[in-house]
Amino acid sequence: MSLFEKRNKYMFETLFGSTEHCIVVVDKEGVITYINSGYADFIGVDRKKAEGRHVTEVIENTRMHIVVETGREEVADLQYIRGDYMIANRIPVFEDGELTGAFGMVLFRDTDEWKVMNTNVKELLMELESYRENFKKNTGASYSLHNIVSHSPKMMEVKDTVRKMATGDASVLLRGESGTGKELFAHSLHNLSERNGEPFIKVNCAAIPEQLFEAELFGYEEGAFTGAKKGGKAGKFQLADGGTLFLDEVGDMPLHAQVKILRALQEGEVEPLGSETSELVNVRVVAATNQALEELISRQEFREDLYYRINVVSVDIPPLRERPEDIRLLAKYILSKTGDSMRKKVEGFSEATIQVLEGYPWPGNIRELENTIESAVHMADGSYIEVSDLPGSITAASVTEEESLKTILERVEKETIEQALTRTSGDKNAAAAHLGIGKTSLYDKAKKYGI
């Protein structure tokens, strides 16, 4: 630890060592540089072992690492810790205009005053959740930007773009590979718009048989065709009237239906099958595709005029391989959901496992990551997921002719030890404690790798 860091730590201890509030300070990498005794005692960790570790490994549901990524303060934010909602302030720290870390404070830790307030907050949140559930049932839109877990700059830009365009009525085309979360952004666009109290109707263009496509989208009158439902049936456009129509996998839409969809968007009216009159509809269209529509147009498989109608605003969602900084965060988030649903206690991932996950290209994106972690939870025997618990397809993709799995694990182990020693300023005893291994084991490994 440098003299500057020691002075800072002494200053923090003087100011906050005996305060009732929970205090934590992280550097620009999200690593804890200071945590006061009150906070360490409250969350049940060894203060010395907590310092030097990434904040996500120590504090439940923390967002300190996100604050140092975005540089944006979060004041009076609810944080769920140890079964209760706390109020947290998180402030980015700048020195000479450069972001160097973040300062966090949890208020109302465990006082009688907070217990009363926490009970009231829980009641309000439960009531709010009830309203949300009813709202979801009525509108069909279940997700918001809050559900899109990420702190990568690319995804932050996408979220900002969605916020800006959500208030208008312009058609939006969401582009991205399968499994990148296009549907979540479609839900978010609806929920952020002025149409959020109206229906959100999804149409998977790839799942509807071609001969039934028009009937599904535009509805039909009684007797329109053999087997038509008595009294007729409203189409997706009519159901979405006043709200948002989400056309997923729009590139798979049959050509004969594209003419009628274009008319519905241009004229604001649809004509049910078997009807001689048109019906006025007011919908906002959000479309999504994992195909290059321009290529489909060149092959005359997609109408160019419809393309320009749905592509008023285009949003490109980056694949997971282009934002590897999200993999650790996503893996922990998915693990918490998977562990709860399977009722199996798995606390986290070994550092070697994270390295393998971060090195894999994820052609199936987040959907593939979810499947991988679910499989690993099933296979895990201990409280941490090891490389051996991952599917063979994941580990095999990391092995090249020049580098065997054993070599990869040794490289990751060496890098992890070097990082721990850097964080502890070369103190091997502290590094061993940080890594959770014995001092003798660390000395042996350091000697083996020439560290």
Coordinates of C-alpha atoms in Angstrom, one line a residue:
M1 CA 0.0 0.0 0.0
S2 CA 1.4 3.4 -1.0
L3 CA 1.9 6.3 1.4
F4 CA -1.0 8.1 -0.4
E5 CA -3.3 5.2 0.1
K6 CA -2.3 4.8 3.8
R7 CA -3.1 8.4 4.4
N8 CA -6.5 8.1 2.7
K9 CA -7.3 5.1 4.7
Y10 CA -6.2 6.8 7.9
M11 CA -8.4 9.8 7.0
F12 CA -11.5 7.5 6.3
E13 CA -10.9 5.7 9.6
T14 CA -10.7 9.0 11.5
L15 CA -13.9 10.3 9.9
F16 CA -16.0 7.1 9.7
G17 CA -14.5 4.4 11.9
S18 CA -17.0 4.9 14.7
T19 CA -20.0 6.2 12.8
E20 CA -23.3 4.3 12.9
H21 CA -23.5 4.5 9.1
C22 CA -22.1 1.7 6.9
I23 CA -19.2 3.2 4.8
V24 CA -17.4 1.6 1.8
V25 CA -14.9 3.0 -0.7
V26 CA -13.8 1.4 -3.9
D27 CA -11.2 2.2 -6.5
K28 CA -11.9 2.7 -10.2
E29 CA -11.7 -1.1 -10.7
G30 CA -14.5 -1.7 -8.2
V31 CA -12.0 -3.1 -5.6
I32 CA -12.7 -2.2 -2.0
T33 CA -10.0 0.1 -0.5
Y34 CA -11.8 0.9 2.7
I35 CA -14.8 -0.5 4.6
N36 CA -15.6 0.6 8.2
S37 CA -16.1 -1.8 11.0
G38 CA -19.8 -1.0 11.2
Y39 CA -20.4 -2.2 7.6
A40 CA -18.1 -5.3 8.0
D41 CA -19.9 -6.3 11.2
F42 CA -23.3 -5.7 9.6
I43 CA -22.8 -8.0 6.6
G44 CA -20.8 -10.5 8.6
V45 CA -17.4 -10.3 6.9
D46 CA -13.8 -10.0 8.1
R47 CA -12.9 -6.4 7.4
K48 CA -9.3 -7.2 6.5
K49 CA -10.3 -9.9 4.1
A50 CA -13.0 -7.7 2.5
E51 CA -10.5 -4.9 1.6
G52 CA -8.7 -5.8 -1.6
R53 CA -11.6 -7.8 -3.0
H54 CA -14.0 -6.8 -5.7
V55 CA -17.1 -5.2 -4.1
T56 CA -19.5 -7.6 -5.8
E57 CA -17.8 -10.5 -4.0
V58 CA -18.4 -8.8 -0.6
I59 CA -21.6 -6.7 -0.6
E60 CA -25.0 -8.1 -1.6
N61 CA -26.8 -6.4 -4.5
T62 CA -24.2 -3.6 -4.6
R63 CA -24.0 -1.1 -7.4
M64 CA -20.7 0.5 -6.4
H65 CA -19.0 -1.0 -9.4
I66 CA -21.6 0.4 -11.7
V67 CA -21.1 3.9 -10.3
V68 CA -17.4 3.8 -11.1
E69 CA -18.2 2.6 -14.6
T70 CA -20.8 5.3 -15.3
G71 CA -19.5 8.1 -13.2
R72 CA -23.1 8.8 -12.1
E73 CA -24.1 9.3 -8.5
E74 CA -27.0 7.3 -7.0
V75 CA -28.7 9.0 -4.1
A76 CA -31.3 7.5 -1.7
D77 CA -31.4 4.2 -3.7
L78 CA -33.1 1.2 -2.2
Q79 CA -30.7 -1.8 -1.6
Y80 CA -31.8 -5.2 -0.4
I81 CA -29.3 -6.5 2.2
R82 CA -29.7 -9.4 4.6
G83 CA -33.5 -9.6 4.2
D84 CA -34.3 -5.8 4.5
Y85 CA -34.3 -2.8 2.3
M86 CA -31.7 -0.2 3.1
I87 CA -31.2 3.3 1.7
A88 CA -27.8 3.8 0.0
N89 CA -26.0 6.7 -1.4
R90 CA -23.2 6.1 -3.9
I91 CA -21.0 9.0 -5.1
P92 CA -18.3 8.9 -7.8
V93 CA -14.9 10.3 -6.7
F94 CA -13.0 12.5 -9.1
E95 CA -9.4 13.7 -8.7
D96 CA -8.2 16.4 -11.2
G97 CA -11.2 15.6 -13.4
E98 CA -10.4 11.8 -13.5
L99 CA -12.7 9.2 -12.0
T100 CA -10.7 7.4 -9.3
G101 CA -13.3 5.5 -7.4
A102 CA -16.6 5.8 -5.5
F103 CA -17.8 6.4 -1.9
G104 CA -20.8 4.5 -0.6
M105 CA -22.9 4.9 2.5
V106 CA -25.8 2.8 3.7
L107 CA -28.2 4.7 6.0
F108 CA -30.6 3.3 8.6
R109 CA -28.6 0.1 9.1
D110 CA -30.5 -1.7 11.9
T111 CA -32.0 1.0 14.1
D112 CA -35.5 0.9 15.5
E113 CA -36.3 3.9 13.4
W114 CA -35.3 2.1 10.2
K115 CA -37.2 -1.1 11.2
V116 CA -40.4 0.9 11.4
M117 CA -39.6 2.7 8.1
N118 CA -38.5 -0.6 6.5
T119 CA -41.8 -2.2 7.4
N120 CA -43.7 0.7 5.7
V121 CA -41.4 0.5 2.6
K122 CA -42.0 -3.3 2.3
E123 CA -45.7 -2.7 2.5
L124 CA -45.5 0.0 -0.2
L125 CA -43.3 -2.2 -2.4
M126 CA -45.6 -5.2 -2.1
E127 CA -48.5 -3.0 -3.0
L128 CA -46.5 -1.6 -6.0
E129 CA -45.6 -5.1 -7.1
S130 CA -49.3 -6.0 -7.0
Y131 CA -50.1 -3.1 -9.2
R132 CA -47.2 -4.0 -11.5
E133 CA -48.4 -7.6 -11.9
N134 CA -51.9 -6.4 -12.7
F135 CA -50.4 -3.9 -15.2
K136 CA -48.4 -6.7 -16.9
K137 CA -51.4 -8.9 -17.3
N138 CA -53.4 -6.0 -18.8
T139 CA -50.7 -4.6 -21.1
G140 CA -48.5 -7.7 -21.8
A141 CA -45.2 -5.7 -21.3
S142 CA -43.3 -7.3 -18.5
Y143 CA -39.8 -5.8 -18.7
S144 CA -38.1 -2.4 -18.4
L145 CA -34.5 -1.2 -18.9
H146 CA -33.9 -2.1 -15.2
N147 CA -34.2 -5.8 -16.2
I148 CA -31.4 -5.4 -18.8
V149 CA -28.3 -6.2 -16.7
S150 CA -25.2 -4.5 -18.0
H151 CA -22.5 -1.9 -17.3
S152 CA -20.7 -1.9 -20.6
P153 CA -20.4 1.4 -22.4
K154 CA -22.0 -0.1 -25.6
M155 CA -25.1 -1.2 -23.8
M156 CA -25.3 2.1 -21.9
E157 CA -25.5 3.9 -25.2
V158 CA -28.2 1.6 -26.4
K159 CA -30.2 2.2 -23.2
D160 CA -29.8 6.0 -23.7
T161 CA -31.0 5.7 -27.3
V162 CA -34.1 3.8 -26.2
R163 CA -34.9 6.4 -23.5
K164 CA -34.7 9.2 -26.1
M165 CA -36.9 7.5 -28.7
A166 CA -39.4 5.9 -26.3
T167 CA -41.6 9.0 -26.1
G168 CA -42.4 9.3 -29.8
D169 CA -44.5 7.2 -32.2
A170 CA -41.8 6.5 -34.8
S171 CA -41.4 2.9 -35.8
V172 CA -38.3 1.3 -34.4
L173 CA -36.2 -1.6 -35.8
L174 CA -34.2 -3.6 -33.2
R175 CA -31.2 -5.4 -34.8
G176 CA -29.1 -8.0 -33.1
E177 CA -28.2 -11.6 -33.0
S178 CA -30.4 -14.2 -31.5
G179 CA -30.3 -14.1 -27.7
T180 CA -29.1 -10.5 -27.3
G181 CA -32.3 -9.3 -25.6
K182 CA -34.2 -7.6 -28.4
E183 CA -37.5 -8.4 -26.8
L184 CA -36.5 -6.8 -23.5
F185 CA -35.8 -3.6 -25.3
A186 CA -39.1 -3.8 -27.1
H187 CA -40.9 -4.1 -23.7
S188 CA -38.8 -1.2 -22.4
L189 CA -39.8 1.0 -25.3
H190 CA -43.4 0.4 -24.6
N191 CA -43.2 0.9 -20.9
L192 CA -41.3 4.2 -21.3
S193 CA -43.7 5.5 -23.9
E194 CA -47.0 7.4 -23.4
R195 CA -48.7 4.2 -24.6
N196 CA -47.6 2.3 -21.6
G197 CA -51.1 2.0 -20.3
E198 CA -52.3 0.4 -23.5
P199 CA -51.7 -3.1 -24.9
F200 CA -48.4 -4.5 -25.9
I201 CA -48.9 -7.3 -28.4
K202 CA -46.2 -9.6 -29.6
V203 CA -46.2 -11.4 -33.0
N204 CA -43.5 -13.9 -33.7
C205 CA -43.4 -13.8 -37.5
A206 CA -41.4 -17.0 -37.8
A207 CA -43.9 -19.0 -35.7
I208 CA -47.1 -18.4 -37.6
P209 CA -47.9 -20.7 -40.6
E210 CA -47.9 -18.7 -43.8
Q211 CA -51.5 -19.5 -44.7
L212 CA -52.7 -18.2 -41.3
F213 CA -50.5 -15.1 -41.2
E214 CA -53.1 -12.6 -42.5
A215 CA -55.9 -14.0 -40.2
E216 CA -53.6 -13.7 -37.2
L217 CA -52.6 -10.1 -37.9
F218 CA -55.7 -8.6 -39.3
G219 CA -58.5 -10.9 -37.9
Y220 CA -61.4 -12.3 -39.8
E221 CA -65.2 -12.2 -40.0
E222 CA -67.5 -15.1 -39.2
G223 CA -67.6 -17.5 -42.1
A224 CA -64.5 -16.0 -43.8
F225 CA -63.1 -19.5 -44.3
T226 CA -63.8 -23.1 -43.3
G227 CA -63.2 -23.5 -39.6
A228 CA -63.5 -19.8 -38.9
K229 CA -64.5 -19.1 -35.3
K230 CA -68.1 -18.2 -34.7
G231 CA -68.4 -14.4 -34.4
G232 CA -65.0 -13.9 -36.0
K233 CA -61.8 -13.0 -34.3
A234 CA -59.8 -9.8 -33.8
G235 CA -56.3 -9.7 -35.3
K236 CA -53.1 -8.5 -33.6
F237 CA -53.4 -5.1 -35.0
Q238 CA -56.9 -4.6 -33.5
L239 CA -55.7 -6.0 -30.2
A240 CA -52.8 -3.5 -30.1
D241 CA -55.0 -0.5 -31.0
G242 CA -53.7 2.4 -28.9
G243 CA -50.6 0.5 -27.9
T244 CA -47.5 -1.2 -29.3
L245 CA -47.3 -4.0 -31.8
F246 CA -44.0 -5.9 -31.6
L247 CA -43.1 -7.8 -34.8
D248 CA -40.4 -10.2 -33.8
E249 CA -38.3 -12.0 -36.4
V250 CA -39.8 -9.6 -39.0
G251 CA -37.5 -10.9 -41.7
D252 CA -39.5 -14.2 -41.8
M253 CA -42.8 -12.4 -42.7
P254 CA -44.4 -13.8 -45.9
L255 CA -44.3 -11.4 -48.8
H256 CA -48.1 -11.5 -49.5
A257 CA -48.7 -10.2 -45.9
Q258 CA -46.2 -7.4 -46.2
V259 CA -48.4 -5.4 -48.6
K260 CA -51.3 -5.3 -46.1
I261 CA -48.9 -4.4 -43.2
L262 CA -47.5 -1.6 -45.2
R263 CA -51.0 -0.3 -45.8
A264 CA -51.9 -0.6 -42.1
L265 CA -48.9 1.5 -41.2
Q266 CA -49.4 4.1 -43.9
E267 CA -53.1 4.5 -43.7
G268 CA -53.8 3.4 -40.1
E269 CA -56.4 0.9 -41.1
V270 CA -56.8 -2.9 -41.6
E271 CA -59.3 -5.0 -43.4
P272 CA -60.2 -8.3 -41.6
L273 CA -60.6 -11.4 -43.9
G274 CA -64.1 -11.7 -45.2
S275 CA -64.9 -8.1 -44.4
E276 CA -65.9 -5.5 -46.9
T277 CA -65.0 -2.6 -44.7
S278 CA -61.8 -1.4 -43.1
E279 CA -61.1 -0.7 -39.4
L280 CA -59.1 2.2 -38.1
V281 CA -56.2 1.3 -35.8
N282 CA -53.6 3.4 -34.0
V283 CA -50.5 1.3 -33.3
R284 CA -46.8 1.9 -32.9
V285 CA -44.7 -0.8 -34.5
V286 CA -41.5 -2.1 -33.0
A287 CA -39.8 -4.7 -35.2
A288 CA -36.9 -7.0 -34.5
T289 CA -34.6 -9.1 -36.6
N290 CA -31.4 -11.1 -36.5
Q291 CA -31.2 -11.0 -40.3
A292 CA -29.7 -8.5 -42.7
L293 CA -32.9 -7.1 -44.2
E294 CA -30.9 -5.4 -47.0
E295 CA -29.8 -8.8 -48.3
L296 CA -33.4 -10.0 -48.2
I297 CA -34.5 -6.9 -50.2
S298 CA -31.8 -7.7 -52.8
R299 CA -33.2 -11.2 -53.2
Q300 CA -36.7 -9.8 -53.4
E301 CA -37.7 -11.6 -50.2
F302 CA -38.6 -8.4 -48.3
R303 CA -40.3 -5.3 -49.6
E304 CA -38.1 -2.2 -49.7
D305 CA -41.0 0.2 -49.0
L306 CA -41.9 -1.8 -45.9
Y307 CA -38.3 -1.8 -44.8
Y308 CA -38.2 2.0 -44.8
R309 CA -41.5 2.2 -43.0
I310 CA -40.4 0.0 -40.0
N311 CA -36.8 1.3 -40.0
V312 CA -37.5 4.9 -39.1
V313 CA -35.1 4.5 -36.1
S314 CA -32.6 1.6 -36.0
V315 CA -31.1 0.2 -32.8
D316 CA -28.1 -2.2 -33.0
I317 CA -27.8 -4.4 -29.9
P318 CA -24.2 -5.6 -29.5
P319 CA -23.6 -9.4 -29.1
L320 CA -22.1 -10.6 -25.8
R321 CA -18.7 -11.2 -27.3
E322 CA -18.4 -7.5 -28.0
R323 CA -19.0 -6.6 -24.3
P324 CA -17.0 -9.2 -22.3
E325 CA -17.0 -6.8 -19.3
D326 CA -20.7 -7.8 -18.8
I327 CA -20.0 -11.5 -18.5
R328 CA -19.0 -11.5 -14.8
L329 CA -22.0 -9.4 -13.9
L330 CA -24.4 -11.4 -16.0
A331 CA -23.1 -14.7 -14.7
K332 CA -23.6 -13.7 -11.1
Y333 CA -27.1 -12.3 -11.8
I334 CA -28.1 -15.5 -13.7
L335 CA -26.6 -17.7 -11.0
S336 CA -28.7 -16.0 -8.3
K337 CA -31.9 -16.6 -10.3
T338 CA -31.0 -20.2 -11.2
G339 CA -29.9 -21.1 -7.7
D340 CA -33.1 -19.8 -6.2
S341 CA -35.3 -21.7 -8.7
M342 CA -33.4 -24.9 -8.3
R343 CA -33.1 -24.5 -4.5
K344 CA -29.4 -25.3 -4.7
K345 CA -26.9 -23.2 -2.8
V346 CA -24.1 -22.2 -5.1
E347 CA -22.3 -19.0 -4.0
G348 CA -20.3 -18.1 -7.1
F349 CA -17.6 -19.0 -9.6
S350 CA -14.0 -19.7 -9.2
E351 CA -11.8 -17.1 -10.9
A352 CA -10.6 -19.7 -13.4
T353 CA -14.2 -20.4 -14.4
I354 CA -14.8 -16.6 -14.9
Q355 CA -11.7 -16.5 -17.1
V356 CA -13.1 -19.3 -19.3
L357 CA -16.5 -17.7 -19.5
E358 CA -14.9 -14.4 -20.5
G359 CA -12.8 -16.1 -23.2
Y360 CA -15.7 -17.9 -24.9
P361 CA -17.3 -16.2 -27.9
W362 CA -20.9 -17.0 -27.0
P363 CA -22.5 -17.4 -30.4
G364 CA -25.9 -17.9 -28.6
N365 CA -25.3 -14.8 -26.5
I366 CA -27.2 -14.4 -23.2
R367 CA -29.5 -17.3 -23.9
E368 CA -26.5 -19.6 -24.2
L369 CA -24.9 -18.1 -21.1
E370 CA -28.1 -18.9 -19.1
N371 CA -28.2 -22.5 -20.3
T372 CA -24.5 -22.9 -19.5
I373 CA -24.9 -21.7 -16.0
E374 CA -28.0 -23.7 -15.4
S375 CA -26.1 -26.8 -16.5
A376 CA -23.1 -25.9 -14.3
V377 CA -25.3 -25.5 -11.2
H378 CA -26.6 -29.0 -11.8
M379 CA -23.1 -30.4 -12.1
A380 CA -21.5 -28.4 -9.2
D381 CA -20.7 -30.4 -6.1
G382 CA -19.3 -27.5 -4.0
S383 CA -20.3 -24.0 -3.2
Y384 CA -18.4 -22.6 -6.3
I385 CA -18.7 -23.5 -9.9
E386 CA -15.4 -24.8 -11.2
V387 CA -14.2 -25.2 -14.8
S388 CA -14.9 -28.9 -14.7
D389 CA -18.6 -28.1 -14.0
L390 CA -19.0 -26.3 -17.4
P391 CA -20.3 -28.1 -20.5
G392 CA -17.5 -29.6 -22.6
S393 CA -18.5 -27.4 -25.6
I394 CA -17.5 -24.3 -23.5
T395 CA -14.2 -25.6 -22.2
A396 CA -13.3 -27.2 -25.6
A397 CA -13.7 -23.9 -27.4
S398 CA -11.0 -22.4 -25.1
V399 CA -8.5 -25.2 -26.0
T400 CA -6.3 -24.7 -29.0
E401 CA -3.5 -26.8 -30.5
E402 CA -1.0 -24.6 -28.7
E403 CA -2.7 -24.5 -25.3
S404 CA -4.3 -27.4 -23.5
L405 CA -6.9 -27.1 -20.8
K406 CA -4.2 -27.7 -18.1
T407 CA -2.1 -24.9 -19.6
I408 CA -5.1 -22.6 -19.6
L409 CA -5.9 -23.3 -15.9
E410 CA -2.2 -22.8 -15.0
R411 CA -2.2 -19.5 -16.9
V412 CA -5.4 -18.3 -15.2
E413 CA -4.1 -19.4 -11.8
K414 CA -0.8 -17.5 -12.3
E415 CA -2.7 -14.3 -13.4
T416 CA -5.0 -14.5 -10.5
I417 CA -2.1 -14.8 -8.0
E418 CA -0.4 -11.9 -9.7
Q419 CA -3.5 -9.8 -9.4
A420 CA -3.9 -10.6 -5.7
L421 CA -0.3 -9.7 -5.0
T422 CA -0.8 -6.4 -6.9
R423 CA -3.9 -5.6 -4.8
T424 CA -2.0 -6.4 -1.6
S425 CA 1.2 -4.5 -2.6
G426 CA 3.2 -7.8 -2.7
D427 CA 2.0 -9.0 0.8
K428 CA 1.8 -12.7 0.2
N429 CA 0.1 -13.4 3.6
A430 CA -2.6 -10.9 2.7
A431 CA -2.8 -12.3 -0.9
A432 CA -3.3 -15.8 0.5
A433 CA -6.1 -14.6 2.7
H434 CA -7.7 -12.8 -0.2
L435 CA -7.5 -16.0 -2.4
G436 CA -8.8 -18.2 0.4
I437 CA -5.8 -20.5 0.3
G438 CA -3.1 -21.3 2.8
K439 CA 0.2 -19.4 3.0
T440 CA 2.2 -22.5 2.2
S441 CA 0.1 -23.2 -0.8
L442 CA 0.5 -19.6 -2.1
Y443 CA 4.3 -19.7 -1.6
D444 CA 4.5 -23.1 -3.5
K445 CA 2.5 -21.7 -6.4
A446 CA 4.5 -18.5 -6.5
K447 CA 7.6 -20.5 -6.7
K448 CA 6.2 -22.7 -9.4
Y449 CA 5.3 -19.8 -11.6
G450 CA 8.4 -17.7 -10.8
I451 CA 6.4 -14.9 -9.2

